[in-house]
Each structure stands twice: as C-alpha cells, then as structure tokens.
Amino acid sequence: KMAELKYAGEFIIEECTLCTVGGLELDLKEQFSNISIFEDIYSNSITGSISFVDTNNLTANASIVGQEKLRLVIMTPNADDDTDRSICINFTDSPLHVYQVANNVNINDRTKVFTLRFTTAEFVRNQRIRVKQAFSGEPSDIIKTIVRGEEYLNSKKEFYYEESTNLFKMIAPNKRPFDFINDLSKRCLSKDYNFSPSFLFFETCEGYFYRTIDSMMDRKNPKMVYRELTPSEDQTKVALNLSNILSYDVVSSRDTVLQARAGMLSSNYLEVDTFNKTFTKFAYDYAKDYEKQVNVDEHNGYGSDKSIPLSMAKDDYGNKITEYPETTQYLQYTQRNKPADDGGQLNPAYDNDVDYNGHDVWLQKRMSRNVSMDTAITLRLAVAGNTAVHAGDLIGVQLKNQSTGDDELDPYLSGKYLIKNLRHEFKNGPGKMMHDLHIDCVRDTVQSAYPSSGVTAKDGGKKIDKILPKGDEDSSPQSF
C-alpha cells in the first residue's frame, strides 16, 4: 500500500546495508545519522557520504577499509513503486561503492561517529581501465558500447540519450572511458535542436544521460514549482509545505569581463588551411545566436518574453557588448581540403558520409553556452526533500519582489530554472527523520528585458602627458 506523506521532508529508508570485504552485511538503517547524495549535470558520476554511530567498534571488528559496497533504498512517501529510479533512490541491483573512510570522531569512550564516502561502480571502474579501440557510427551508439561493454564500464543502469546528426570515425587513444566520452560529446551536434553543440554526459540517481542543455530546457511543465511562502503548521497542507522555499541565495556574479574573456559574448575563430594556403574567419555574436538556442522559458508559462539576460545598450563607441569578436580568439590549423560551407553549418556530405566535425562547427557555440551556464542568474535553494527531483530537471521558482514589499513576483528572478546540481541530505534526528534538498539552479533569460537606452555618463577627461622628473628634482613642500 502506498505510504502517505505526513510532513514535508519525510522519507522512508527501506534498506541501508553495508557489505564488507569480510562477507558481513551490516544493517545501518537505525545507526546512520546522515546521508548525503550529490548530482551534477557536469559530473559523470554521483557521489555521496554516509555517517553512522558506532557503539560496537564496527570499523575494527568488521574490517571497514574503504572497499565496501552499500545497498541503499530511500523514497519520499506517496511514491507507489520503490523500484522506479525516477522517483526513488534505489541502489540494490547496482550497489554504491565505498572508496574512503573519511572521519572518525570520538563521542565518548564507547561511541564513535564514522563517515564513509561512496560513489558508483562505473566511477571506480573508470579509474582502472582504458579505452583502446577504433569506433565508427553515431555517438550515442559509441557511448552505449562503452557504457554497456563488459570490457569497459559494464553498466546495467538506465541510459537516456538524445540523437545527434554526427557520424564519427575515431580512435580512443588509451583514454579512461569518461574522458573519451566527454571528448566525443564536445563535437556532437543535436539532431532536434538546431545543431546545438551542448551535449553533456552525466549521472543522476535515475541513471545516465547523454543530452543537450537545449533538450533539458525544452519542457512545457516543470518537475516542481517552489514558492516563497510562509510555512504552514497545518499538517493538512503538506503538499504546500513541500513546495515552499525554506531559504535562498542569489549566488551568481554578473561578471561581464569574465563573460567576454571566456568567449561567451563574442569571439573570432581563425582556421588556417596549410594545404590550400588559405584561412577562414568565423565571428560569433551571443545576441545573434541567442534566439537559436532553447532557453528555460521556451514554453512561455511564466509570462516571460524570453529576453536576453544582458543589456543591449550601445557603448561610447557605438557597439553593443556582444560586438567585440576580438575579445576572444581561437586558432586552428588544418591540412584537410574541407569543402566550402555556409558559415560553419554542418555539411553532411563530407568525407564519405562521415560528417565534418571541425572546431568551426561547435567550438565557439559550446564555449559560449557553457560560460553562460556558469554566469547565468543562479539561485541556491533549500527546500523540503523529494526523491523524484534530479539534476537536469526543470523547476519553477516564484520569489517575491523585494523592492515593492508585496506579493508581486520578482520580474528578474521568478520563472523556470534548470537544476545544475543538487544535494540530498537525509538526517536521522531524534524523534523525526528529515530530508532536505539543496539546489543550485540557473536561468538564462529574464521576464522583463533589461534597459538598453544607454548609460548617460560618457568617458571623458583631459589628455595630459608628462615626463616624470628625476627623483632628486621632484618637488615637495616638505623637507626632512
């Protein structure tokens, strides 16, 4: 029978078994004090830690050495299937691997608190093997071979992937599996999202994902909507408290110099063809490319006009902030007689049905998109825990307008957000177990466009050039 959620943050821990190298199976459901699990769309594996109270000297008697496995099943009540990894945390068929005995804190003569750090089997496997093989075909098939192959990662977990337009012929030069997959993902162009080069390969408690940032943002409905509300003591309003924002911080630093130098706003790519003794230049403008991208408000449920999160005001030189391509320069030498194309767009007829995948097709756009994710409007939320929420999900956030002091929504901070990373925090407190969720989420658009009429203060001053006098000739009103 489906368990009913009694309070926001409640969780059920169905299994927490530590399997030791000596063959023992230790049930830690009652002994654990804290479990943390981390997910990140820029990380190939999940990681975490478990702290437990040891009153029987388990670490010595059971020989806990950092090579154990952890079977773990945790779920938020109201979930009717504890095997569905999209709504529950379930690591029974694929146990977590302990890799470090981190902390050993003495509480008293007979009680200690131990912390073990864990990760997934694929991460451990990735440290021990190399890929030395020639591959050809569609990238998702190549990645699937590495993820599923017994000689490689040998993963049995769910693998969700997005199709690309590419066909590759390439050799893995003695690289670790994740490193090779990451290198491959950089060059891939989306089949469904305007050749977007924003593919990422990451793991959540739900499984493995190979998909673009565009596809993560292309959702009409968010997984959850979190609101800045006053917590209710009424236990009948559990669902309301489950969506309440406990606290938040705006953690992004709007650094336009960093955005420019890192290649987000504009860049030049120079390709020198040493075979034909020619060169080709590709200029990138973030403002022009912005409308081609899929953004978090692609499906306009929050009243946003999907405005670029920058002011397009012209400076003293008559240029917008995205009209300085020489800020960032890329240079690539090639000796291949690449056929002419349309400004770096994909040419599917190149090289015997193998797509051309030169840097001019993906480098500038991918660099810009990744930097925009790092410098976008970023919120750090603390909310009641929910095992159905994962990194890569789209959520809605409604924050009050701090300037007006009423319930009007903030025009810049409210809207849809993409979860970049999150941390599940399960606490086994006295009398009550509590699950908190700490989320870092980003928003790459605003509801109300930033002003663009221009700054009224102009750069000025007097041009004065003087030669510095010799030291002993420097005048001073003081003598000493």
mmCIF file of N, CA and C in Angstrom, residues 352-433:
data_model
loop_
_atom_site.group_PDB
_atom_site.id
_atom_site.type_symbol
_atom_site.label_atom_id
_atom_site.label_comp_id
_atom_site.label_asym_id
_atom_site.label_seq_id
_atom_site.Cartn_x
_atom_site.Cartn_y
_atom_site.Cartn_z
ATOM 1 N N ASN A 352 32.983 10.915 -47.364
ATOM 2 C CA ASN A 352 32.399 9.576 -47.476
ATOM 3 C C ASN A 352 31.329 9.310 -46.409
ATOM 4 N N ASP A 353 30.371 10.201 -46.328
ATOM 5 C CA ASP A 353 29.233 10.059 -45.425
ATOM 6 C C ASP A 353 29.600 10.185 -43.948
ATOM 7 N N VAL A 354 30.812 10.625 -43.650
ATOM 8 C CA VAL A 354 31.177 10.918 -42.266
ATOM 9 C C VAL A 354 31.154 12.428 -42.091
ATOM 10 N N ASP A 355 30.356 12.918 -41.165
ATOM 11 C CA ASP A 355 30.159 14.361 -41.026
ATOM 12 C C ASP A 355 31.457 15.072 -40.690
ATOM 13 N N TYR A 356 31.621 16.229 -41.274
ATOM 14 C CA TYR A 356 32.718 17.104 -40.878
ATOM 15 C C TYR A 356 32.437 17.605 -39.461
ATOM 16 N N ASN A 357 33.396 17.506 -38.582
ATOM 17 C CA ASN A 357 33.188 17.899 -37.190
ATOM 18 C C ASN A 357 34.309 18.808 -36.700
ATOM 19 N N GLY A 358 34.734 19.724 -37.560
ATOM 20 C CA GLY A 358 35.797 20.645 -37.198
ATOM 21 C C GLY A 358 35.376 21.616 -36.112
ATOM 22 N N HIS A 359 36.383 22.253 -35.529
ATOM 23 C CA HIS A 359 36.131 23.166 -34.415
ATOM 24 C C HIS A 359 35.243 24.346 -34.816
ATOM 25 N N ASP A 360 35.273 24.715 -36.100
ATOM 26 C CA ASP A 360 34.466 25.866 -36.517
ATOM 27 C C ASP A 360 32.968 25.604 -36.367
ATOM 28 N N VAL A 361 32.579 24.333 -36.310
ATOM 29 C CA VAL A 361 31.155 23.991 -36.217
ATOM 30 C C VAL A 361 30.647 24.099 -34.777
ATOM 31 N N TRP A 362 31.506 23.756 -33.797
ATOM 32 C CA TRP A 362 30.988 23.624 -32.435
ATOM 33 C C TRP A 362 31.708 24.455 -31.381
ATOM 34 N N LEU A 363 32.971 24.791 -31.584
ATOM 35 C CA LEU A 363 33.772 25.343 -30.501
ATOM 36 C C LEU A 363 33.203 26.628 -29.916
ATOM 37 N N GLN A 364 32.949 27.634 -30.756
ATOM 38 C CA GLN A 364 32.512 28.931 -30.232
ATOM 39 C C GLN A 364 31.153 28.838 -29.548
ATOM 40 N N LYS A 365 30.218 28.106 -30.147
ATOM 41 C CA LYS A 365 28.880 27.985 -29.564
ATOM 42 C C LYS A 365 28.910 27.218 -28.250
ATOM 43 N N ARG A 366 29.705 26.151 -28.204
ATOM 44 C CA ARG A 366 29.759 25.354 -26.977
ATOM 45 C C ARG A 366 30.416 26.138 -25.840
ATOM 46 N N MET A 367 31.519 26.819 -26.151
ATOM 47 C CA MET A 367 32.177 27.615 -25.131
ATOM 48 C C MET A 367 31.238 28.686 -24.590
ATOM 49 N N SER A 368 30.513 29.348 -25.486
ATOM 50 C CA SER A 368 29.581 30.388 -25.067
ATOM 51 C C SER A 368 28.478 29.823 -24.180
ATOM 52 N N ARG A 369 27.937 28.672 -24.567
ATOM 53 C CA ARG A 369 26.818 28.095 -23.800
ATOM 54 C C ARG A 369 27.268 27.654 -22.409
ATOM 55 N N ASN A 370 28.440 27.064 -22.314
ATOM 56 C CA ASN A 370 28.925 26.621 -21.015
ATOM 57 C C ASN A 370 29.230 27.798 -20.091
ATOM 58 N N VAL A 371 29.831 28.848 -20.646
ATOM 59 C CA VAL A 371 30.109 30.034 -19.827
ATOM 60 C C VAL A 371 28.808 30.705 -19.405
ATOM 61 N N SER A 372 27.824 30.722 -20.287
ATOM 62 C CA SER A 372 26.533 31.322 -19.933
ATOM 63 C C SER A 372 25.869 30.556 -18.802
ATOM 64 N N MET A 373 26.085 29.244 -18.733
ATOM 65 C CA MET A 373 25.541 28.453 -17.631
ATOM 66 C C MET A 373 26.264 28.772 -16.327
ATOM 67 N N ASP A 374 27.561 29.047 -16.416
ATOM 68 C CA ASP A 374 28.343 29.361 -15.216
ATOM 69 C C ASP A 374 28.054 30.766 -14.684
ATOM 70 N N THR A 375 27.669 31.676 -15.561
ATOM 71 C CA THR A 375 27.477 33.073 -15.156
ATOM 72 C C THR A 375 26.021 33.518 -15.268
ATOM 73 N N ALA A 376 25.112 32.584 -15.466
ATOM 74 C CA ALA A 376 23.689 32.923 -15.575
ATOM 75 C C ALA A 376 23.132 33.315 -14.211
ATOM 76 N N ILE A 377 21.871 33.766 -14.213
ATOM 77 C CA ILE A 377 21.182 34.021 -12.947
ATOM 78 C C ILE A 377 21.111 32.699 -12.191
ATOM 79 N N THR A 378 21.727 32.649 -11.027
ATOM 80 C CA THR A 378 21.858 31.399 -10.285
ATOM 81 C C THR A 378 21.274 31.545 -8.891
ATOM 82 N N LEU A 379 20.402 30.611 -8.538
ATOM 83 C CA LEU A 379 19.816 30.577 -7.202
ATOM 84 C C LEU A 379 20.289 29.334 -6.471
ATOM 85 N N ARG A 380 20.542 29.486 -5.194
ATOM 86 C CA ARG A 380 20.814 28.336 -4.326
ATOM 87 C C ARG A 380 19.629 28.201 -3.379
ATOM 88 N N LEU A 381 18.859 27.158 -3.581
ATOM 89 C CA LEU A 381 17.615 26.953 -2.838
ATOM 90 C C LEU A 381 17.775 25.867 -1.792
ATOM 91 N N ALA A 382 17.106 26.048 -0.665
ATOM 92 C CA ALA A 382 16.921 24.985 0.317
ATOM 93 C C ALA A 382 15.424 24.716 0.396
ATOM 94 N N VAL A 383 15.030 23.475 0.087
ATOM 95 C CA VAL A 383 13.618 23.101 0.067
ATOM 96 C C VAL A 383 13.451 21.756 0.743
ATOM 97 N N ALA A 384 12.203 21.401 1.011
ATOM 98 C CA ALA A 384 11.914 20.081 1.563
ATOM 99 C C ALA A 384 12.288 19.016 0.544
ATOM 100 N N GLY A 385 12.821 17.915 1.012
ATOM 101 C CA GLY A 385 13.346 16.888 0.123
ATOM 102 C C GLY A 385 12.280 16.146 -0.655
ATOM 103 N N ASN A 386 12.691 15.688 -1.845
ATOM 104 C CA ASN A 386 11.815 14.914 -2.720
ATOM 105 C C ASN A 386 12.715 14.045 -3.597
ATOM 106 N N THR A 387 12.596 12.743 -3.469
ATOM 107 C CA THR A 387 13.489 11.841 -4.204
ATOM 108 C C THR A 387 13.163 11.778 -5.691
ATOM 109 N N ALA A 388 12.100 12.463 -6.128
ATOM 110 C CA ALA A 388 11.755 12.481 -7.551
ATOM 111 C C ALA A 388 12.424 13.638 -8.288
ATOM 112 N N VAL A 389 13.155 14.502 -7.588
ATOM 113 C CA VAL A 389 13.809 15.658 -8.200
ATOM 114 C C VAL A 389 15.270 15.323 -8.468
ATOM 115 N N HIS A 390 15.752 15.647 -9.687
ATOM 116 C CA HIS A 390 17.104 15.277 -10.094
ATOM 117 C C HIS A 390 17.812 16.448 -10.775
ATOM 118 N N ALA A 391 19.120 16.387 -10.800
ATOM 119 C CA ALA A 391 19.888 17.331 -11.608
ATOM 120 C C ALA A 391 19.488 17.169 -13.066
ATOM 121 N N GLY A 392 19.351 18.291 -13.777
ATOM 122 C CA GLY A 392 18.893 18.256 -15.155
ATOM 123 C C GLY A 392 17.398 18.466 -15.293
ATOM 124 N N ASP A 393 16.676 18.484 -14.163
ATOM 125 C CA ASP A 393 15.235 18.757 -14.199
ATOM 126 C C ASP A 393 14.991 20.256 -14.326
ATOM 127 N N LEU A 394 13.821 20.587 -14.846
ATOM 128 C CA LEU A 394 13.378 21.972 -14.921
ATOM 129 C C LEU A 394 12.396 22.215 -13.784
ATOM 130 N N ILE A 395 12.589 23.302 -13.041
ATOM 131 C CA ILE A 395 11.694 23.636 -11.944
ATOM 132 C C ILE A 395 11.195 25.072 -12.114
ATOM 133 N N GLY A 396 10.103 25.380 -11.467
ATOM 134 C CA GLY A 396 9.603 26.747 -11.431
ATOM 135 C C GLY A 396 9.927 27.376 -10.088
ATOM 136 N N VAL A 397 10.261 28.657 -10.096
ATOM 137 C CA VAL A 397 10.576 29.381 -8.862
ATOM 138 C C VAL A 397 9.795 30.695 -8.863
ATOM 139 N N GLN A 398 9.073 30.937 -7.775
ATOM 140 C CA GLN A 398 8.336 32.189 -7.609
ATOM 141 C C GLN A 398 8.859 32.896 -6.370
ATOM 142 N N LEU A 399 9.511 34.033 -6.589
ATOM 143 C CA LEU A 399 10.071 34.830 -5.499
ATOM 144 C C LEU A 399 9.361 36.174 -5.422
ATOM 145 N N LYS A 400 9.186 36.670 -4.220
ATOM 146 C CA LYS A 400 8.531 37.959 -4.030
ATOM 147 C C LYS A 400 9.446 39.088 -4.495
ATOM 148 N N ASN A 401 8.834 40.144 -4.956
ATOM 149 C CA ASN A 401 9.576 41.323 -5.378
ATOM 150 C C ASN A 401 10.044 42.078 -4.132
ATOM 151 N N GLN A 402 11.363 42.050 -3.887
ATOM 152 C CA GLN A 402 11.893 42.648 -2.671
ATOM 153 C C GLN A 402 11.764 44.172 -2.676
ATOM 154 N N SER A 403 11.713 44.778 -3.859
ATOM 155 C CA SER A 403 11.669 46.235 -3.934
ATOM 156 C C SER A 403 10.284 46.794 -3.601
ATOM 157 N N THR A 404 9.240 46.038 -3.920
ATOM 158 C CA THR A 404 7.883 46.534 -3.668
ATOM 159 C C THR A 404 7.354 46.110 -2.309
ATOM 160 N N GLY A 405 7.880 44.973 -1.778
ATOM 161 C CA GLY A 405 7.457 44.530 -0.456
ATOM 162 C C GLY A 405 6.107 43.850 -0.429
ATOM 163 N N ASP A 406 5.501 43.610 -1.592
ATOM 164 C CA ASP A 406 4.209 42.918 -1.613
ATOM 165 C C ASP A 406 4.383 41.555 -2.273
ATOM 166 N N ASP A 407 3.267 40.928 -2.621
ATOM 167 C CA ASP A 407 3.312 39.578 -3.183
ATOM 168 C C ASP A 407 3.574 39.569 -4.690
ATOM 169 N N GLU A 408 3.836 40.710 -5.267
ATOM 170 C CA GLU A 408 4.169 40.761 -6.688
ATOM 171 C C GLU A 408 5.468 40.002 -6.938
ATOM 172 N N LEU A 409 5.513 39.228 -8.022
ATOM 173 C CA LEU A 409 6.685 38.402 -8.296
ATOM 174 C C LEU A 409 7.836 39.243 -8.803
ATOM 175 N N ASP A 410 9.042 38.809 -8.423
ATOM 176 C CA ASP A 410 10.248 39.478 -8.899
ATOM 177 C C ASP A 410 10.364 39.284 -10.405
ATOM 178 N N PRO A 411 10.500 40.372 -11.196
ATOM 179 C CA PRO A 411 10.495 40.241 -12.665
ATOM 180 C C PRO A 411 11.764 39.630 -13.237
ATOM 181 N N TYR A 412 12.838 39.572 -12.454
ATOM 182 C CA TYR A 412 14.095 39.051 -12.963
ATOM 183 C C TYR A 412 14.436 37.663 -12.397
ATOM 184 N N LEU A 413 13.990 37.396 -11.173
ATOM 185 C CA LEU A 413 14.375 36.140 -10.519
ATOM 186 C C LEU A 413 13.299 35.067 -10.593
ATOM 187 N N SER A 414 12.045 35.426 -10.829
ATOM 188 C CA SER A 414 10.977 34.426 -10.907
ATOM 189 C C SER A 414 10.930 33.820 -12.309
ATOM 190 N N GLY A 415 10.589 32.542 -12.370
ATOM 191 C CA GLY A 415 10.479 31.870 -13.662
ATOM 192 C C GLY A 415 10.992 30.442 -13.585
ATOM 193 N N LYS A 416 11.242 29.862 -14.726
ATOM 194 C CA LYS A 416 11.751 28.491 -14.778
ATOM 195 C C LYS A 416 13.272 28.493 -14.612
ATOM 196 N N TYR A 417 13.755 27.427 -13.990
ATOM 197 C CA TYR A 417 15.185 27.252 -13.761
ATOM 198 C C TYR A 417 15.580 25.816 -14.094
ATOM 199 N N LEU A 418 16.813 25.661 -14.552
ATOM 200 C CA LEU A 418 17.384 24.335 -14.780
ATOM 201 C C LEU A 418 18.267 23.981 -13.590
ATOM 202 N N ILE A 419 18.069 22.792 -13.029
ATOM 203 C CA ILE A 419 18.890 22.347 -11.903
ATOM 204 C C ILE A 419 20.264 21.920 -12.419
ATOM 205 N N LYS A 420 21.299 22.664 -12.041
ATOM 206 C CA LYS A 420 22.671 22.301 -12.402
ATOM 207 C C LYS A 420 23.193 21.195 -11.500
ATOM 208 N N ASN A 421 22.983 21.359 -10.226
ATOM 209 C CA ASN A 421 23.420 20.330 -9.273
ATOM 210 C C ASN A 421 22.536 20.382 -8.044
ATOM 211 N N LEU A 422 22.546 19.314 -7.291
ATOM 212 C CA LEU A 422 21.753 19.258 -6.066
ATOM 213 C C LEU A 422 22.400 18.311 -5.070
ATOM 214 N N ARG A 423 21.995 18.488 -3.830
ATOM 215 C CA ARG A 423 22.460 17.603 -2.760
ATOM 216 C C ARG A 423 21.271 17.142 -1.926
ATOM 217 N N HIS A 424 21.052 15.834 -1.889
ATOM 218 C CA HIS A 424 20.066 15.261 -0.972
ATOM 219 C C HIS A 424 20.713 15.129 0.406
ATOM 220 N N GLU A 425 20.009 15.594 1.410
ATOM 221 C CA GLU A 425 20.512 15.494 2.782
ATOM 222 C C GLU A 425 19.470 14.773 3.626
ATOM 223 N N PHE A 426 19.781 13.535 4.030
ATOM 224 C CA PHE A 426 18.875 12.728 4.850
ATOM 225 C C PHE A 426 19.424 12.690 6.275
ATOM 226 N N LYS A 427 18.620 13.193 7.226
ATOM 227 C CA LYS A 427 19.072 13.273 8.610
ATOM 228 C C LYS A 427 18.192 12.397 9.493
ATOM 229 N N ASN A 428 18.857 11.600 10.318
ATOM 230 C CA ASN A 428 18.152 10.710 11.244
ATOM 231 C C ASN A 428 18.207 11.347 12.625
ATOM 232 N N GLY A 429 17.331 12.346 12.841
ATOM 233 C CA GLY A 429 17.333 13.083 14.090
ATOM 234 C C GLY A 429 16.515 12.393 15.158
ATOM 235 N N PRO A 430 16.629 12.859 16.381
ATOM 236 C CA PRO A 430 15.847 12.253 17.481
ATOM 237 C C PRO A 430 14.357 12.489 17.299
ATOM 238 N N GLY A 431 13.624 11.418 17.119
ATOM 239 C CA GLY A 431 12.170 11.509 17.022
ATOM 240 C C GLY A 431 11.628 11.851 15.654
ATOM 241 N N LYS A 432 12.488 12.332 14.736
ATOM 242 C CA LYS A 432 11.979 12.742 13.437
ATOM 243 C C LYS A 432 13.093 12.691 12.404
ATOM 244 N N MET A 433 12.809 12.030 11.294
ATOM 245 C CA MET A 433 13.773 11.992 10.200
ATOM 246 C C MET A 433 13.407 13.079 9.197
#
